[in-house]
């Protein structure tokens, strides 16, 4: 069945460091791929998305490219800030089911130190 | 401002009691979803509804019930049959006009069983 696997956290970085959070997936068909961010005590916010192979989603300095050949959607940012500290979730849509349901990875906690 | 509201933010329940979590959206979205989040884990789907007066079980529906009498509202009842209800509950919605299946989330309700 469809699934999402994220790198385990926590990921601890110094401010201005380069960030990569790995996400790989298994899916039938052509799902949409998403990154959501969750700040402490809050709900999830959509960070970026990509809907077809080779699409690049970007927002707030974060980027991710839909790689069908490697079934990956890795999240990157060139220079992280303390305010980026949060939990990041990779997700995919169950495109074949027509229900709009999403499958989430387990989340990766990012801690950025000044 | 359009958005999704969940109330209350914190909820305490005694064992054996039913409790209802509120979710309201003014985005004119057709579909609504309830997820459960446990520490260090991803989101698990409890129930979802694609249209008024219709809803389907998700992956972990046992011990929960929902209703969808109005498009704007999708309350979740946690019954006494739910063995371990302490968790963070998230509501989300989606418009059927968006073929990418993007979901938008509320701020969440943290339920604690005493």
PDB file of C-alpha atoms in Angstrom:
ATOM      1  CA  UNK A   1       0.000   0.000   0.000  1.00  0.00           C
ATOM      2  CA  UNK A   2       0.932   3.670  -0.078  1.00  0.00           C
ATOM      3  CA  UNK A   3       3.358   4.855   2.574  1.00  0.00           C
ATOM      4  CA  UNK A   4       5.720   7.680   3.521  1.00  0.00           C
ATOM      5  CA  UNK A   5       9.058   7.338   5.303  1.00  0.00           C
ATOM      6  CA  UNK A   6      10.877  10.296   6.813  1.00  0.00           C
ATOM      7  CA  UNK A   7      14.299  10.511   8.350  1.00  0.00           C
ATOM      8  CA  UNK A   8      14.224  10.171  12.109  1.00  0.00           C
ATOM      9  CA  UNK A   9      14.830  13.176  14.265  1.00  0.00           C
ATOM     10  CA  UNK A  10      15.535  15.245  16.054  1.00  0.00           C
ATOM     11  CA  UNK A  11      17.687  17.162  13.623  1.00  0.00           C
ATOM     12  CA  UNK A  12      19.761  19.779  15.418  1.00  0.00           C
ATOM     13  CA  UNK A  13      21.426  22.557  13.438  1.00  0.00           C
ATOM     14  CA  UNK A  14      23.093  25.871  14.100  1.00  0.00           C
ATOM     15  CA  UNK A  15      21.529  29.010  12.679  1.00  0.00           C
ATOM     16  CA  UNK A  16      22.393  29.579   8.983  1.00  0.00           C
ATOM     17  CA  UNK A  17      23.207  25.900   8.410  1.00  0.00           C
ATOM     18  CA  UNK A  18      21.902  23.983   5.396  1.00  0.00           C
ATOM     19  CA  UNK A  19      18.885  21.768   6.027  1.00  0.00           C
ATOM     20  CA  UNK A  20      17.862  18.517   4.381  1.00  0.00           C
ATOM     21  CA  UNK A  21      15.030  16.344   5.673  1.00  0.00           C
ATOM     22  CA  UNK A  22      14.669  13.151   3.675  1.00  0.00           C
ATOM     23  CA  UNK A  23      11.297  11.802   2.580  1.00  0.00           C
ATOM     24  CA  UNK A  24      10.677   8.756   0.426  1.00  0.00           C
ATOM     25  CA  UNK A  25       7.375   7.248  -0.568  1.00  0.00           C
ATOM     26  CA  UNK A  26       5.705   4.237  -2.093  1.00  0.00           C
ATOM     27  CA  UNK A  27       2.560   4.805  -4.077  1.00  0.00           C
ATOM     28  CA  UNK A  28       0.542   3.641  -7.005  1.00  0.00           C
ATOM     29  CA  UNK A  29      -0.468   6.158  -9.602  1.00  0.00           C
ATOM     30  CA  UNK A  30       0.613   9.786  -9.437  1.00  0.00           C
ATOM     31  CA  UNK A  31      -0.009  11.207  -5.967  1.00  0.00           C
ATOM     32  CA  UNK A  32       0.478  14.801  -4.916  1.00  0.00           C
ATOM     33  CA  UNK A  33       3.256  15.312  -2.369  1.00  0.00           C
ATOM     34  CA  UNK A  34       3.230  17.758   0.530  1.00  0.00           C
ATOM     35  CA  UNK A  35       5.342  19.168   3.320  1.00  0.00           C
ATOM     36  CA  UNK A  36       3.479  20.451   6.363  1.00  0.00           C
ATOM     37  CA  UNK A  37       5.009  22.227   9.367  1.00  0.00           C
ATOM     38  CA  UNK A  38       3.760  22.107  12.956  1.00  0.00           C
ATOM     39  CA  UNK A  39       4.918  24.644  15.530  1.00  0.00           C
ATOM     40  CA  UNK A  40       4.623  23.681  19.221  1.00  0.00           C
ATOM     41  CA  UNK A  41       1.040  23.357  20.379  1.00  0.00           C
ATOM     42  CA  UNK A  42      -0.426  24.266  16.990  1.00  0.00           C
ATOM     43  CA  UNK A  43      -2.065  22.604  14.023  1.00  0.00           C
ATOM     44  CA  UNK A  44      -0.356  21.785  10.752  1.00  0.00           C
ATOM     45  CA  UNK A  45       0.363  24.452   8.161  1.00  0.00           C
ATOM     46  CA  UNK A  46       0.923  23.679   4.511  1.00  0.00           C
ATOM     47  CA  UNK A  47       4.528  24.554   3.699  1.00  0.00           C
ATOM     48  CA  UNK A  48       4.736  23.491   0.057  1.00  0.00           C
ATOM     49  CA  UNK A  49       3.461  20.919  -2.400  1.00  0.00           C
ATOM     50  CA  UNK A  50       4.147  19.358  -5.790  1.00  0.00           C
ATOM     51  CA  UNK A  51       1.647  17.594  -7.959  1.00  0.00           C
ATOM     52  CA  UNK A  52       3.643  15.887 -10.713  1.00  0.00           C
ATOM     53  CA  UNK A  53       7.072  14.499 -11.438  1.00  0.00           C
ATOM     54  CA  UNK A  54       9.924  17.057 -11.545  1.00  0.00           C
ATOM     55  CA  UNK A  55       7.736  19.785 -10.021  1.00  0.00           C
ATOM     56  CA  UNK A  56       9.495  21.888  -7.420  1.00  0.00           C
ATOM     57  CA  UNK A  57       7.482  23.268  -4.551  1.00  0.00           C
ATOM     58  CA  UNK A  58       8.871  26.279  -2.695  1.00  0.00           C
ATOM     59  CA  UNK A  59       7.870  28.612   0.118  1.00  0.00           C
ATOM     60  CA  UNK A  60       9.667  30.752   2.728  1.00  0.00           C
ATOM     61  CA  UNK A  61      13.073  29.596   1.469  1.00  0.00           C
ATOM     62  CA  UNK A  62      12.154  25.903   1.658  1.00  0.00           C
ATOM     63  CA  UNK A  63      12.196  23.747  -1.473  1.00  0.00           C
ATOM     64  CA  UNK A  64      11.369  20.168  -2.421  1.00  0.00           C
ATOM     65  CA  UNK A  65      11.424  18.428  -5.818  1.00  0.00           C
ATOM     66  CA  UNK A  66       9.103  15.580  -6.775  1.00  0.00           C
ATOM     67  CA  UNK A  67      11.511  12.827  -7.933  1.00  0.00           C
ATOM     68  CA  UNK A  68       9.582   9.929  -9.377  1.00  0.00           C
ATOM     69  CA  UNK A  69      12.690   7.956 -10.351  1.00  0.00           C
ATOM     70  CA  UNK A  70      13.895   7.874  -6.740  1.00  0.00           C
ATOM     71  CA  UNK A  71      10.397   8.159  -5.173  1.00  0.00           C
ATOM     72  CA  UNK A  72      11.629  11.025  -3.022  1.00  0.00           C
ATOM     73  CA  UNK A  73      10.523  14.512  -1.938  1.00  0.00           C
ATOM     74  CA  UNK A  74      13.362  15.791   0.227  1.00  0.00           C
ATOM     75  CA  UNK A  75      12.920  19.136   1.997  1.00  0.00           C
ATOM     76  CA  UNK A  76      15.797  21.627   1.783  1.00  0.00           C
ATOM     77  CA  UNK A  77      16.603  25.113   3.002  1.00  0.00           C
ATOM     78  CA  UNK A  78      19.828  26.931   2.420  1.00  0.00           C
ATOM     79  CA  UNK A  79      20.034  28.828   5.702  1.00  0.00           C
ATOM     80  CA  UNK A  80      17.846  27.913   8.666  1.00  0.00           C
ATOM     81  CA  UNK A  81      16.735  30.289  11.400  1.00  0.00           C
ATOM     82  CA  UNK A  82      15.789  29.679  15.010  1.00  0.00           C
ATOM     83  CA  UNK A  83      12.176  30.388  14.013  1.00  0.00           C
ATOM     84  CA  UNK A  84      12.256  27.316  11.728  1.00  0.00           C
ATOM     85  CA  UNK A  85      12.323  25.054  14.789  1.00  0.00           C
ATOM     86  CA  UNK A  86       9.242  22.854  14.408  1.00  0.00           C
ATOM     87  CA  UNK A  87       8.065  19.397  13.386  1.00  0.00           C
ATOM     88  CA  UNK A  88       7.960  18.755   9.636  1.00  0.00           C
ATOM     89  CA  UNK A  89       5.629  16.187   8.072  1.00  0.00           C
ATOM     90  CA  UNK A  90       5.875  14.730   4.602  1.00  0.00           C
ATOM     91  CA  UNK A  91       2.579  13.504   3.149  1.00  0.00           C
ATOM     92  CA  UNK A  92       1.111  12.089  -0.017  1.00  0.00           C
ATOM     93  CA  UNK A  93      -2.391  11.952  -1.400  1.00  0.00           C
ATOM     94  CA  UNK A  94      -4.134   8.684  -2.051  1.00  0.00           C
ATOM     95  CA  UNK A  95      -4.819   9.810  -5.566  1.00  0.00           C
ATOM     96  CA  UNK A  96      -6.439   6.579  -6.678  1.00  0.00           C
ATOM     97  CA  UNK A  97      -9.162   6.671  -4.038  1.00  0.00           C
ATOM     98  CA  UNK A  98     -10.813  10.007  -4.921  1.00  0.00           C
ATOM     99  CA  UNK A  99     -11.405  10.717  -1.229  1.00  0.00           C
ATOM    100  CA  UNK A 100      -8.731  13.348  -0.725  1.00  0.00           C
ATOM    101  CA  UNK A 101      -7.187  11.330   2.078  1.00  0.00           C
ATOM    102  CA  UNK A 102      -3.550  11.982   2.932  1.00  0.00           C
ATOM    103  CA  UNK A 103      -0.905   9.613   4.265  1.00  0.00           C
ATOM    104  CA  UNK A 104       1.598  11.201   6.643  1.00  0.00           C
ATOM    105  CA  UNK A 105       5.118  10.320   7.646  1.00  0.00           C
ATOM    106  CA  UNK A 106       5.941  10.180  11.340  1.00  0.00           C
ATOM    107  CA  UNK A 107       7.350  13.707  11.396  1.00  0.00           C
ATOM    108  CA  UNK A 108      10.873  15.051  11.849  1.00  0.00           C
ATOM    109  CA  UNK A 109      11.670  17.485  14.637  1.00  0.00           C
ATOM    110  CA  UNK A 110      14.040  20.305  13.706  1.00  0.00           C
ATOM    111  CA  UNK A 111      15.850  22.249  16.419  1.00  0.00           C
ATOM    112  CA  UNK A 112      17.830  25.295  15.347  1.00  0.00           C
ATOM    113  CA  UNK A 113      20.249  26.767  17.871  1.00  0.00           C
ATOM    114  CA  UNK A 114      21.448  30.397  17.792  1.00  0.00           C
TER     115      UNK A 114
ATOM    116  CA  UNK B   1     -10.794  35.796   7.881  1.00  0.00           C
ATOM    117  CA  UNK B   2     -11.561  32.371   6.514  1.00  0.00           C
ATOM    118  CA  UNK B   3     -10.326  29.396   8.407  1.00  0.00           C
ATOM    119  CA  UNK B   4     -10.929  26.397  10.599  1.00  0.00           C
ATOM    120  CA  UNK B   5     -11.658  26.727  14.287  1.00  0.00           C
ATOM    121  CA  UNK B   6     -11.507  23.991  16.895  1.00  0.00           C
ATOM    122  CA  UNK B   7     -12.762  24.255  20.417  1.00  0.00           C
ATOM    123  CA  UNK B   8     -11.863  23.930  23.133  1.00  0.00           C
ATOM    124  CA  UNK B   9      -8.073  24.140  22.896  1.00  0.00           C
ATOM    125  CA  UNK B  10      -7.677  21.956  26.011  1.00  0.00           C
ATOM    126  CA  UNK B  11     -10.184  19.416  27.278  1.00  0.00           C
ATOM    127  CA  UNK B  12     -10.129  17.221  30.329  1.00  0.00           C
ATOM    128  CA  UNK B  13     -12.357  14.195  30.709  1.00  0.00           C
ATOM    129  CA  UNK B  14     -12.946  11.662  33.400  1.00  0.00           C
ATOM    130  CA  UNK B  15     -12.817   8.007  32.464  1.00  0.00           C
ATOM    131  CA  UNK B  16     -16.177   6.688  31.327  1.00  0.00           C
ATOM    132  CA  UNK B  17     -17.429  10.025  29.999  1.00  0.00           C
ATOM    133  CA  UNK B  18     -18.199  10.915  26.418  1.00  0.00           C
ATOM    134  CA  UNK B  19     -16.844  14.222  25.156  1.00  0.00           C
ATOM    135  CA  UNK B  20     -17.459  16.176  21.940  1.00  0.00           C
ATOM    136  CA  UNK B  21     -14.815  18.178  20.094  1.00  0.00           C
ATOM    137  CA  UNK B  22     -15.959  21.012  17.862  1.00  0.00           C
ATOM    138  CA  UNK B  23     -14.691  21.761  14.361  1.00  0.00           C
ATOM    139  CA  UNK B  24     -16.079  24.614  12.278  1.00  0.00           C
ATOM    140  CA  UNK B  25     -14.906  25.988   8.920  1.00  0.00           C
ATOM    141  CA  UNK B  26     -15.998  29.017   6.906  1.00  0.00           C
ATOM    142  CA  UNK B  27     -13.977  28.156   3.814  1.00  0.00           C
ATOM    143  CA  UNK B  28     -16.961  26.622   2.023  1.00  0.00           C
ATOM    144  CA  UNK B  29     -15.016  23.367   1.830  1.00  0.00           C
ATOM    145  CA  UNK B  30     -16.860  20.186   0.975  1.00  0.00           C
ATOM    146  CA  UNK B  31     -14.738  17.608   2.758  1.00  0.00           C
ATOM    147  CA  UNK B  32     -13.697  17.481   6.396  1.00  0.00           C
ATOM    148  CA  UNK B  33     -11.373  15.147   8.289  1.00  0.00           C
ATOM    149  CA  UNK B  34     -10.493  14.206  11.855  1.00  0.00           C
ATOM    150  CA  UNK B  35      -7.006  13.032  12.794  1.00  0.00           C
ATOM    151  CA  UNK B  36      -5.417  11.852  15.984  1.00  0.00           C
ATOM    152  CA  UNK B  37      -1.796  12.691  16.805  1.00  0.00           C
ATOM    153  CA  UNK B  38       0.216  10.931  19.497  1.00  0.00           C
ATOM    154  CA  UNK B  39       3.679  12.062  20.646  1.00  0.00           C
ATOM    155  CA  UNK B  40       6.392  11.254  18.139  1.00  0.00           C
ATOM    156  CA  UNK B  41       3.938   9.822  15.642  1.00  0.00           C
ATOM    157  CA  UNK B  42       2.329  10.926  12.451  1.00  0.00           C
ATOM    158  CA  UNK B  43      -1.344  11.667  11.985  1.00  0.00           C
ATOM    159  CA  UNK B  44      -3.879   8.870  11.896  1.00  0.00           C
ATOM    160  CA  UNK B  45      -7.244   9.324  10.214  1.00  0.00           C
ATOM    161  CA  UNK B  46     -10.301   8.773  12.421  1.00  0.00           C
ATOM    162  CA  UNK B  47     -13.265   9.780  10.235  1.00  0.00           C
ATOM    163  CA  UNK B  48     -13.875  11.837   7.137  1.00  0.00           C
ATOM    164  CA  UNK B  49     -16.838  13.348   5.350  1.00  0.00           C
ATOM    165  CA  UNK B  50     -16.985  14.378   1.712  1.00  0.00           C
ATOM    166  CA  UNK B  51     -20.525  15.798   1.721  1.00  0.00           C
ATOM    167  CA  UNK B  52     -23.220  16.772   4.198  1.00  0.00           C
ATOM    168  CA  UNK B  53     -25.031  13.866   5.875  1.00  0.00           C
ATOM    169  CA  UNK B  54     -22.383  11.367   4.813  1.00  0.00           C
ATOM    170  CA  UNK B  55     -19.178  10.201   6.459  1.00  0.00           C
ATOM    171  CA  UNK B  56     -16.786   7.236   6.375  1.00  0.00           C
ATOM    172  CA  UNK B  57     -14.538   5.509   8.871  1.00  0.00           C
ATOM    173  CA  UNK B  58     -10.854   6.125   8.672  1.00  0.00           C
ATOM    174  CA  UNK B  59      -8.061   3.919   9.951  1.00  0.00           C
ATOM    175  CA  UNK B  60      -8.828   4.167  13.689  1.00  0.00           C
ATOM    176  CA  UNK B  61     -12.587   4.825  14.008  1.00  0.00           C
ATOM    177  CA  UNK B  62     -13.302   2.493  16.933  1.00  0.00           C
ATOM    178  CA  UNK B  63     -14.461   4.411  19.991  1.00  0.00           C
ATOM    179  CA  UNK B  64     -15.284   7.569  18.031  1.00  0.00           C
ATOM    180  CA  UNK B  65     -18.396   8.945  16.329  1.00  0.00           C
ATOM    181  CA  UNK B  66     -19.113  11.929  14.098  1.00  0.00           C
ATOM    182  CA  UNK B  67     -21.967  13.785  12.439  1.00  0.00           C
ATOM    183  CA  UNK B  68     -22.137  16.112   9.448  1.00  0.00           C
ATOM    184  CA  UNK B  69     -25.479  17.912   9.577  1.00  0.00           C
ATOM    185  CA  UNK B  70     -24.095  21.168   8.196  1.00  0.00           C
ATOM    186  CA  UNK B  71     -21.385  21.831   5.647  1.00  0.00           C
ATOM    187  CA  UNK B  72     -19.515  24.066   8.094  1.00  0.00           C
ATOM    188  CA  UNK B  73     -19.447  21.702  11.051  1.00  0.00           C
ATOM    189  CA  UNK B  74     -17.981  18.253  11.742  1.00  0.00           C
ATOM    190  CA  UNK B  75     -18.030  17.460  15.487  1.00  0.00           C
ATOM    191  CA  UNK B  76     -16.170  14.449  16.854  1.00  0.00           C
ATOM    192  CA  UNK B  77     -17.401  12.527  19.891  1.00  0.00           C
ATOM    193  CA  UNK B  78     -14.867  10.509  21.845  1.00  0.00           C
ATOM    194  CA  UNK B  79     -16.862   7.809  23.576  1.00  0.00           C
ATOM    195  CA  UNK B  80     -16.104   5.816  26.694  1.00  0.00           C
ATOM    196  CA  UNK B  81     -15.351   2.883  24.405  1.00  0.00           C
ATOM    197  CA  UNK B  82     -12.133   4.541  23.250  1.00  0.00           C
ATOM    198  CA  UNK B  83      -9.468   2.778  25.288  1.00  0.00           C
ATOM    199  CA  UNK B  84      -6.752   5.426  25.195  1.00  0.00           C
ATOM    200  CA  UNK B  85      -8.241   8.783  24.218  1.00  0.00           C
ATOM    201  CA  UNK B  86      -5.522  11.081  25.529  1.00  0.00           C
ATOM    202  CA  UNK B  87      -4.083  12.702  22.387  1.00  0.00           C
ATOM    203  CA  UNK B  88      -3.983  15.812  20.218  1.00  0.00           C
ATOM    204  CA  UNK B  89      -6.935  15.940  17.799  1.00  0.00           C
ATOM    205  CA  UNK B  90      -6.741  17.803  14.521  1.00  0.00           C
ATOM    206  CA  UNK B  91      -9.528  18.730  12.142  1.00  0.00           C
ATOM    207  CA  UNK B  92      -8.903  19.510   8.483  1.00  0.00           C
ATOM    208  CA  UNK B  93     -10.907  20.462   5.421  1.00  0.00           C
ATOM    209  CA  UNK B  94     -10.538  20.404   1.659  1.00  0.00           C
ATOM    210  CA  UNK B  95     -12.407  21.727  -1.333  1.00  0.00           C
ATOM    211  CA  UNK B  96     -13.415  19.240  -4.019  1.00  0.00           C
ATOM    212  CA  UNK B  97     -12.431  21.840  -6.622  1.00  0.00           C
ATOM    213  CA  UNK B  98      -8.762  21.356  -5.680  1.00  0.00           C
ATOM    214  CA  UNK B  99      -7.544  18.282  -7.524  1.00  0.00           C
ATOM    215  CA  UNK B 100      -4.288  18.278  -5.546  1.00  0.00           C
ATOM    216  CA  UNK B 101      -6.080  17.065  -2.390  1.00  0.00           C
ATOM    217  CA  UNK B 102      -4.561  19.839  -0.265  1.00  0.00           C
ATOM    218  CA  UNK B 103      -5.955  19.829   3.270  1.00  0.00           C
ATOM    219  CA  UNK B 104      -6.048  22.806   5.631  1.00  0.00           C
ATOM    220  CA  UNK B 105      -5.851  22.264   9.358  1.00  0.00           C
ATOM    221  CA  UNK B 106      -7.340  23.791  12.473  1.00  0.00           C
ATOM    222  CA  UNK B 107      -5.305  24.599  15.602  1.00  0.00           C
ATOM    223  CA  UNK B 108      -6.151  21.336  17.360  1.00  0.00           C
ATOM    224  CA  UNK B 109      -7.688  20.213  20.654  1.00  0.00           C
ATOM    225  CA  UNK B 110      -5.612  18.484  23.312  1.00  0.00           C
ATOM    226  CA  UNK B 111      -7.703  15.918  25.165  1.00  0.00           C
ATOM    227  CA  UNK B 112      -6.517  14.529  28.476  1.00  0.00           C
ATOM    228  CA  UNK B 113      -8.292  11.748  30.334  1.00  0.00           C
ATOM    229  CA  UNK B 114      -7.913  12.015  34.097  1.00  0.00           C
TER     230      UNK B 114
END
